[in-house]
Amino acid sequence: MTQLARKLSLWNYFSLGFGTMIGTGWVILMDDWLGRGGPLGAMLGFLLGGVLLLPIGYVYGQWVRRLPDAAGEAAYTAQVFPPFVSYLTGWMMLLAYFIVCPWEAVALGKLAAYIFPRLDTWELYRVAGEPVFLPRLLVGLALTLFLAYLNYRGIRASALFQTWATSSVLAVFLLLVVVSARGGSPVNVHPLFGHAPLVSVVLTLQIVPYFVTGFESVPKLAEEAHPGFPPGNFFKAIAMALLVGVGFYVLAVGAVSYIAPWEGLTGKRFATAIAFEQGTHSVWLVRLILGICLVALFQVFNGNFVASTRLLYAYGRRGTISRAFAKVHVVNLTPAVAIVAVATATVAGLLLGDSLLVPVTEVGALASALGWFAACISFFWVERRVGLRMIAATGMVVSGFLVLMKFVPAIPGHFSRAEWIALGLWLAIGLALRRRDGVADHRVSSGANAS
């Protein structure tokens, strides 16, 4: 079987993890974040989520050293669980990555329509009361085809694009933080919480898994590291992506709520751009925010697209779905069939329009948390050293709590009927595609010898 290309460096892996995490949410959904927690509640929610996820990131760093397999969670859980559990775990994690692709394709049309209002014409139909416009569909379709072609041509082209986008987003974001610090006022931040303090933090914490999903995408490309890549650098990339990503979100909430009164931003589209326009009266700054939002959209779309295709490729290689998905282009050394499949499914999701945006956040958060929980519990069972088992146990508790927040009706923000239906449909698709004659997984030894 043709192997994937091996060309990725530490910075490429960081750009992948960070880029898969940071997209347009900090601009498009800032009003939702502030409505959930208020400035301090949202900042504490993201900060607490990031700190709590560090043990999970460490577990992934250990796993990828021992088992550098594109199947990720499916390969890890296969060490201790039956094949059916392994399959569903990977399938849920595929949902966490893939679901971002149509989300970003829709978001591009939404962003373009904000800049060019005439795109909100030629209504084709409505989904859940939300109109779907032909020009916005075409914009999302164009981006999907562009990224599919970019990834089809080779991982190096995709990695270079990701690195350029990540560097640009970080540079402009730091400029915005400086502008807010110099032109804002502490008065704008009050009241500090959107609800009672604990409720504000919990409501924000519920969406953290969705918006920080990406640090664990690094293992999905572990087989594509350049020859001589130090195994310990995988965890470095994971930790860097997680810490920088969480810091990004915390500072974003703080900068927006400091530059303009945050209560006037709730319910407003593109609240981040509106806040800086109100606080600075600068048209060029608003254009810069929208421009870098566009770049961020490209990077998060690309990062999740890459992770999705590698998981689908790994499933095909394992034989748990059709082996056609494991086909690698003989020249470009990319998973060609998996790329076409993800692009096609993205276009199908794009047809749902704006109704996709908010519910996707909730379903994606659950899918991520389930994948993290499975990776941690699997590591707990294969590891024999007490210290590492304690770290894995901490990760199990954290991810388990994040899962329960969506399942328990008594907790604010639990799953609605529409979200349960969406989750059920995804599982049904996975069961329909599953084959039972897949190859057996190889096992890794436990304890010190495995590291």
Coordinates of C-alpha atoms in Angstrom, one line a residue:
M1 CA 0.0 0.0 0.0
T2 CA 1.3 3.5 -0.9
Q3 CA 2.3 5.4 2.2
L4 CA 1.5 9.0 3.0
A5 CA 4.3 11.7 2.5
R6 CA 6.5 12.4 5.5
K7 CA 7.2 16.2 5.5
L8 CA 5.8 17.8 8.6
S9 CA 7.8 19.8 11.2
L10 CA 7.1 20.9 14.8
W11 CA 5.8 24.3 13.6
N12 CA 3.6 22.5 11.0
Y13 CA 2.1 20.4 13.8
F14 CA 1.5 23.5 16.0
S15 CA -0.1 25.3 13.1
L16 CA -2.3 22.4 12.5
G17 CA -3.4 22.1 16.1
F18 CA -3.9 25.8 16.6
G19 CA -5.4 26.4 13.2
T20 CA -7.9 23.5 13.7
M21 CA -8.9 25.3 17.0
I22 CA -9.1 29.0 16.1
G23 CA -11.5 30.0 13.4
T24 CA -14.3 32.5 13.1
G25 CA -16.1 31.8 16.4
W26 CA -14.4 34.7 18.2
V27 CA -15.9 37.1 15.7
I28 CA -19.2 35.5 14.6
L29 CA -20.3 34.1 17.9
M30 CA -18.8 36.5 20.4
D31 CA -22.3 37.8 21.3
D32 CA -23.3 34.2 22.3
W33 CA -20.2 33.8 24.5
L34 CA -20.9 37.1 26.3
G35 CA -24.5 36.3 26.6
R36 CA -23.6 33.0 28.2
G37 CA -21.1 34.2 30.7
G38 CA -20.5 37.9 30.5
P39 CA -16.9 39.0 30.2
L40 CA -15.4 37.5 33.4
G41 CA -17.7 34.4 33.2
A42 CA -16.7 33.6 29.6
M43 CA -13.0 34.3 30.3
L44 CA -13.0 32.0 33.4
G45 CA -14.9 29.4 31.4
F46 CA -12.3 29.2 28.7
L47 CA -9.4 29.5 31.1
L48 CA -10.7 26.8 33.4
G49 CA -11.4 24.6 30.4
G50 CA -7.9 25.0 29.1
V51 CA -6.3 24.2 32.4
L52 CA -8.5 21.1 32.9
L53 CA -7.7 19.9 29.4
L54 CA -3.9 19.8 30.0
P55 CA -3.9 16.3 31.5
I56 CA -5.9 15.1 28.4
G57 CA -3.3 16.8 26.1
Y58 CA -0.5 14.9 28.0
V59 CA -2.3 11.6 27.5
Y60 CA -2.5 12.3 23.8
G61 CA 1.2 13.1 23.8
Q62 CA 1.9 9.7 25.4
W63 CA -0.3 7.9 23.1
V64 CA 1.2 9.3 19.9
R65 CA 4.7 8.4 21.0
R66 CA 3.6 4.8 21.5
L67 CA 1.2 4.4 18.7
P68 CA 1.7 6.9 15.8
D69 CA -1.5 5.9 14.0
A70 CA -3.8 8.2 12.0
A71 CA -6.8 6.4 13.5
G72 CA -6.1 8.2 16.7
E73 CA -8.8 7.4 19.3
A74 CA -9.9 4.3 17.4
A75 CA -6.4 2.8 17.6
Y76 CA -6.0 3.8 21.3
T77 CA -9.3 2.3 22.4
A78 CA -8.7 -0.8 20.4
Q79 CA -5.9 -1.7 22.9
V80 CA -8.5 -2.4 25.6
F81 CA -12.0 -2.4 24.2
P82 CA -13.9 -4.6 21.7
P83 CA -13.8 -3.5 18.0
F84 CA -17.3 -2.1 18.1
V85 CA -16.4 0.3 20.9
S86 CA -13.2 1.3 19.1
Y87 CA -15.1 2.0 15.9
L88 CA -17.8 4.2 17.5
T89 CA -15.1 6.1 19.4
G90 CA -13.3 7.0 16.2
W91 CA -16.6 7.7 14.5
M92 CA -17.6 10.2 17.1
M93 CA -14.2 11.9 16.8
L94 CA -14.6 12.1 13.1
L95 CA -17.8 14.0 13.7
A96 CA -16.0 16.5 15.9
Y97 CA -13.6 17.3 13.0
F98 CA -15.9 16.9 10.1
I99 CA -18.8 18.9 11.5
V100 CA -16.6 22.0 11.5
C101 CA -16.1 21.8 7.7
P102 CA -19.7 22.7 6.7
W103 CA -19.9 25.0 9.6
E104 CA -17.0 27.1 8.2
A105 CA -18.4 26.9 4.7
V106 CA -21.7 28.4 5.9
A107 CA -19.8 30.9 8.0
L108 CA -17.9 32.1 5.0
G109 CA -21.1 33.0 3.2
K110 CA -22.3 34.7 6.4
L111 CA -19.1 36.7 6.6
A112 CA -19.2 37.6 2.9
A113 CA -22.9 38.7 3.2
Y114 CA -21.9 41.0 6.1
I115 CA -19.3 42.7 3.9
F116 CA -21.4 42.5 0.7
P117 CA -25.2 42.6 1.7
R118 CA -26.3 42.0 -1.9
L119 CA -25.3 38.3 -1.4
D120 CA -28.4 38.0 0.7
T121 CA -30.6 37.7 -2.4
W122 CA -32.1 34.9 -4.5
E123 CA -33.5 32.9 -1.6
L124 CA -33.7 29.2 -2.6
Y125 CA -35.5 27.7 0.5
R126 CA -35.5 27.8 4.3
V127 CA -34.2 25.4 6.9
A128 CA -35.6 25.7 10.5
G129 CA -36.8 29.2 9.5
E130 CA -33.4 30.3 8.3
P131 CA -33.2 31.4 4.6
V132 CA -30.6 29.8 2.3
F133 CA -29.3 32.2 -0.4
L134 CA -27.8 31.1 -3.7
P135 CA -24.8 33.5 -3.7
R136 CA -23.8 32.4 -0.2
L137 CA -24.0 28.8 -1.2
L138 CA -21.7 29.4 -4.1
V139 CA -19.2 31.2 -1.9
G140 CA -19.1 28.3 0.5
L141 CA -18.9 25.8 -2.4
A142 CA -15.9 27.7 -3.9
L143 CA -14.0 27.5 -0.6
T144 CA -14.7 23.8 -0.2
L145 CA -13.4 23.0 -3.7
F146 CA -10.3 25.2 -3.2
L147 CA -9.3 23.4 0.1
A148 CA -10.1 20.0 -1.4
Y149 CA -7.8 20.7 -4.3
L150 CA -5.1 22.1 -2.0
N151 CA -5.1 19.0 0.1
Y152 CA -5.3 16.7 -3.0
R153 CA -2.1 18.3 -4.3
G154 CA -0.1 17.3 -1.2
I155 CA 0.3 17.7 2.5
R156 CA 3.2 20.1 2.0
A157 CA 1.0 22.6 0.2
S158 CA -1.6 22.3 2.9
A159 CA 0.9 22.7 5.7
L160 CA 2.5 25.8 4.2
F161 CA -0.9 27.4 3.8
Q162 CA -1.7 26.5 7.4
T163 CA 1.5 28.0 8.7
W164 CA 1.0 31.2 6.8
A165 CA -2.6 31.6 8.0
T166 CA -1.7 30.9 11.7
S167 CA 1.1 33.4 11.7
S168 CA -1.1 36.1 10.1
V169 CA -4.0 35.5 12.6
L170 CA -1.7 35.7 15.6
A171 CA 0.0 38.9 14.4
V172 CA -3.3 40.8 13.7
F173 CA -4.8 39.5 16.9
L174 CA -2.0 40.8 19.1
L175 CA -2.5 44.2 17.4
L176 CA -6.2 44.1 18.3
V177 CA -5.3 43.4 22.0
V178 CA -3.0 46.4 22.1
V179 CA -5.6 48.6 20.5
S180 CA -8.2 47.5 23.1
A181 CA -5.8 48.0 26.0
R182 CA -5.0 51.5 24.9
G183 CA -8.5 52.6 23.8
G184 CA -10.9 50.7 26.1
S185 CA -12.2 51.3 29.6
P186 CA -12.9 49.1 32.7
V187 CA -16.4 50.6 32.8
N188 CA -17.3 48.6 29.6
V189 CA -16.7 45.3 31.3
H190 CA -19.5 45.6 33.9
P191 CA -21.5 43.7 34.9
L192 CA -18.8 41.0 35.0
F193 CA -21.2 38.0 34.6
G194 CA -24.1 37.4 32.4
H195 CA -25.9 35.2 35.0
A196 CA -25.0 34.0 38.4
P197 CA -21.2 33.6 38.5
L198 CA -21.3 29.8 38.7
V199 CA -24.0 29.5 36.0
S200 CA -22.0 31.9 33.8
V201 CA -18.9 29.8 34.0
V202 CA -20.7 26.5 33.5
L203 CA -22.6 27.8 30.4
T204 CA -19.3 28.8 28.8
L205 CA -17.5 25.6 29.9
Q206 CA -20.1 23.6 28.0
I207 CA -18.9 25.0 24.6
V208 CA -15.2 25.0 25.4
P209 CA -14.7 21.4 24.0
Y210 CA -16.0 22.5 20.6
F211 CA -13.9 25.6 20.4
V212 CA -10.6 24.0 21.6
T213 CA -11.0 20.8 19.6
G214 CA -7.9 20.7 17.5
F215 CA -5.0 20.0 19.9
E216 CA -5.6 16.3 19.5
S217 CA -5.6 16.6 15.7
V218 CA -1.8 16.3 15.9
P219 CA -1.8 12.5 16.3
K220 CA -3.9 12.1 13.2
L221 CA -0.9 13.2 11.1
A222 CA 1.7 11.5 13.2
E223 CA 2.6 9.2 10.3
E224 CA 3.5 12.2 8.1
A225 CA 6.3 13.6 10.3
H226 CA 9.6 14.2 8.5
P227 CA 12.2 11.5 9.1
G228 CA 14.1 12.0 12.3
F229 CA 11.2 13.9 14.0
P230 CA 11.7 13.6 17.8
P231 CA 8.7 11.7 19.3
G232 CA 8.6 14.1 22.2
N233 CA 7.8 17.0 19.9
F234 CA 4.3 15.7 19.4
F235 CA 3.4 16.6 22.9
K236 CA 5.2 19.9 22.5
A237 CA 3.0 20.7 19.6
I238 CA -0.1 19.6 21.5
A239 CA 0.7 21.7 24.5
M240 CA 1.6 24.7 22.5
A241 CA -1.6 24.6 20.5
L242 CA -3.8 24.1 23.6
L243 CA -2.2 26.9 25.7
V244 CA -1.9 29.4 22.9
G245 CA -5.4 28.6 21.7
V246 CA -7.0 29.0 25.1
G247 CA -5.0 32.2 25.7
F248 CA -6.3 33.5 22.4
Y249 CA -10.0 33.0 23.4
V250 CA -9.5 34.5 26.9
L251 CA -7.8 37.6 25.5
A252 CA -10.5 37.9 22.7
V253 CA -13.3 38.0 25.2
G254 CA -11.4 40.5 27.3
A255 CA -10.4 42.8 24.4
V256 CA -14.0 42.9 23.0
S257 CA -15.6 43.6 26.3
Y258 CA -13.0 46.2 27.3
I259 CA -13.2 48.3 24.0
A260 CA -17.0 48.7 24.1
P261 CA -19.9 48.1 26.6
W262 CA -20.6 44.4 26.2
E263 CA -24.3 44.3 27.0
G264 CA -25.0 46.3 23.9
L265 CA -23.3 43.6 21.8
T266 CA -25.5 40.6 22.7
G267 CA -27.7 39.5 19.8
K268 CA -25.5 41.4 17.3
R269 CA -23.9 39.6 14.3
F270 CA -20.1 40.0 14.2
A271 CA -20.0 41.5 17.7
T272 CA -16.2 41.7 17.7
A273 CA -16.1 44.0 14.7
I274 CA -19.0 46.1 16.0
A275 CA -17.2 46.5 19.4
F276 CA -14.0 47.8 17.8
E277 CA -15.9 50.1 15.5
Q278 CA -17.7 51.6 18.5
G279 CA -14.6 51.9 20.5
T280 CA -12.2 53.3 17.9
H281 CA -14.5 54.7 15.2
S282 CA -12.0 53.2 12.7
V283 CA -13.3 51.8 9.4
W284 CA -9.9 50.3 8.5
L285 CA -9.7 48.4 11.8
V286 CA -13.1 46.8 11.2
R287 CA -12.0 45.8 7.7
L288 CA -8.8 44.3 9.1
I289 CA -10.9 42.3 11.6
L290 CA -13.1 41.0 8.9
G291 CA -10.1 40.2 6.7
I292 CA -8.2 38.3 9.4
C293 CA -11.5 36.5 10.2
L294 CA -11.5 35.3 6.7
V295 CA -8.0 34.0 7.0
A296 CA -8.9 32.3 10.3
L297 CA -11.9 30.7 8.6
F298 CA -9.6 29.3 5.9
Q299 CA -7.2 27.9 8.5
V300 CA -9.7 26.2 10.7
F301 CA -11.5 24.8 7.7
N302 CA -8.3 23.4 6.4
G303 CA -7.1 22.0 9.7
N304 CA -10.4 20.1 10.3
F305 CA -10.5 19.0 6.7
V306 CA -7.1 17.5 7.0
A307 CA -7.9 15.7 10.3
S308 CA -11.2 14.4 8.9
T309 CA -9.6 13.0 5.8
R310 CA -6.8 11.2 7.8
L311 CA -9.4 9.6 10.1
L312 CA -11.5 8.4 7.2
Y313 CA -8.3 7.2 5.5
A314 CA -7.3 5.3 8.6
Y315 CA -10.7 3.7 8.9
G316 CA -10.4 2.5 5.3
R317 CA -6.9 1.1 5.9
R318 CA -8.2 -0.8 9.0
G319 CA -11.0 -2.2 6.9
T320 CA -13.7 -1.1 9.3
I321 CA -15.3 0.8 6.4
S322 CA -14.7 0.4 2.6
R323 CA -11.0 0.0 1.9
A324 CA -11.5 2.4 -1.0
F325 CA -11.1 5.2 1.5
A326 CA -7.5 4.1 2.1
K327 CA -6.4 4.8 -1.5
V328 CA -3.4 7.0 -1.6
H329 CA -2.5 9.1 -4.7
V330 CA 0.7 7.6 -6.2
V331 CA 2.2 11.0 -7.0
N332 CA 0.8 13.4 -4.4
L333 CA 0.8 10.8 -1.6
T334 CA -2.5 12.1 -0.2
P335 CA -5.6 10.1 0.7
A336 CA -7.4 11.0 -2.5
V337 CA -10.7 9.2 -2.0
A338 CA -11.1 10.4 1.6
I339 CA -10.5 13.9 0.5
V340 CA -13.2 13.7 -2.2
A341 CA -15.6 12.1 0.4
V342 CA -15.1 14.8 3.0
A343 CA -15.5 17.5 0.4
T344 CA -18.7 15.9 -0.9
A345 CA -20.2 15.6 2.6
T346 CA -19.2 19.2 3.4
V347 CA -21.2 20.4 0.4
A348 CA -24.2 18.4 1.6
G349 CA -23.9 20.0 5.0
L350 CA -23.5 23.4 3.4
L351 CA -27.1 23.1 2.0
L352 CA -28.5 23.4 5.5
G353 CA -27.4 27.0 5.7
D354 CA -27.4 29.2 8.9
S355 CA -29.5 26.8 10.8
L356 CA -26.4 24.6 11.1
L357 CA -24.3 27.2 13.2
V358 CA -25.4 27.1 16.8
P359 CA -26.6 23.4 17.1
V360 CA -23.3 22.2 15.6
T361 CA -21.4 23.8 18.5
E362 CA -23.3 21.7 21.0
V363 CA -23.0 18.4 19.1
G364 CA -19.3 18.9 18.3
A365 CA -18.6 19.7 21.9
L366 CA -20.0 16.3 23.0
A367 CA -18.2 14.4 20.3
S368 CA -14.9 15.9 21.3
A369 CA -15.4 15.2 25.0
L370 CA -16.4 11.6 24.3
G371 CA -13.2 11.1 22.3
W372 CA -11.1 12.5 25.0
F373 CA -12.7 10.4 27.6
A374 CA -12.1 7.2 25.6
A375 CA -8.4 8.1 25.0
C376 CA -7.9 8.7 28.7
I377 CA -9.6 5.6 30.0
S378 CA -7.7 3.5 27.4
F379 CA -4.4 4.9 28.6
F380 CA -5.3 4.3 32.2
W381 CA -5.8 0.6 31.5
V382 CA -2.6 0.1 29.5
E383 CA -0.3 2.2 31.7
R384 CA 1.2 0.7 34.9
R385 CA 3.1 3.6 36.4
V386 CA 1.1 5.3 39.2
G387 CA 2.0 8.9 38.2
L388 CA 0.8 8.5 34.6
R389 CA -2.3 6.7 35.7
M390 CA -3.2 9.6 38.0
I391 CA -2.9 12.0 35.1
A392 CA -5.1 9.7 32.9
A393 CA -7.6 9.5 35.7
T394 CA -7.7 13.3 36.0
G395 CA -8.4 13.5 32.2
M396 CA -11.1 10.9 32.6
V397 CA -12.9 13.0 35.3
V398 CA -12.6 16.2 33.3
S399 CA -13.8 14.8 30.0
G400 CA -16.5 12.7 31.8
F401 CA -17.8 15.8 33.4
L402 CA -18.0 17.6 30.0
V403 CA -20.0 14.7 28.6
L404 CA -22.4 14.7 31.6
M405 CA -23.1 18.4 31.1
K406 CA -24.7 17.5 27.8
F407 CA -26.6 14.5 29.0
V408 CA -28.0 15.6 32.4
P409 CA -31.3 17.6 32.0
A410 CA -30.8 19.4 35.3
I411 CA -27.7 21.1 34.0
P412 CA -28.3 24.3 32.0
G413 CA -27.5 24.0 28.3
H414 CA -28.1 20.2 28.0
F415 CA -28.9 18.6 24.7
S416 CA -32.1 19.7 23.0
R417 CA -34.3 17.4 20.9
A418 CA -32.8 18.7 17.6
E419 CA -29.3 17.9 18.9
W420 CA -30.2 14.4 20.0
I421 CA -31.7 13.8 16.5
A422 CA -28.5 15.1 14.8
L423 CA -26.3 12.8 17.0
G424 CA -28.6 9.8 16.3
L425 CA -28.3 10.4 12.5
W426 CA -24.5 10.5 12.7
L427 CA -24.4 7.3 14.6
A428 CA -26.8 5.7 12.1
I429 CA -24.6 6.7 9.2
G430 CA -21.6 5.2 11.0
L431 CA -23.4 1.9 11.6
A432 CA -24.5 1.7 8.0
L433 CA -20.9 2.2 6.8
R434 CA -19.3 -0.2 9.2
R435 CA -17.7 -3.5 8.0
R436 CA -17.0 -6.3 10.4
D437 CA -14.1 -7.8 8.6
G438 CA -11.6 -5.1 9.4
V439 CA -8.0 -6.0 10.3
A440 CA -6.9 -6.6 13.9
D441 CA -5.1 -3.8 15.7
H442 CA -1.6 -4.2 16.9
R443 CA -1.0 -3.8 20.6
V444 CA 1.4 -1.6 22.5
S445 CA 3.2 -2.7 25.6
S446 CA 2.5 -1.0 28.8
G447 CA 4.6 0.9 31.4
A448 CA 8.1 2.2 31.0
N449 CA 9.0 -0.1 28.1
A450 CA 6.3 1.5 26.0
S451 CA 7.7 5.0 26.2

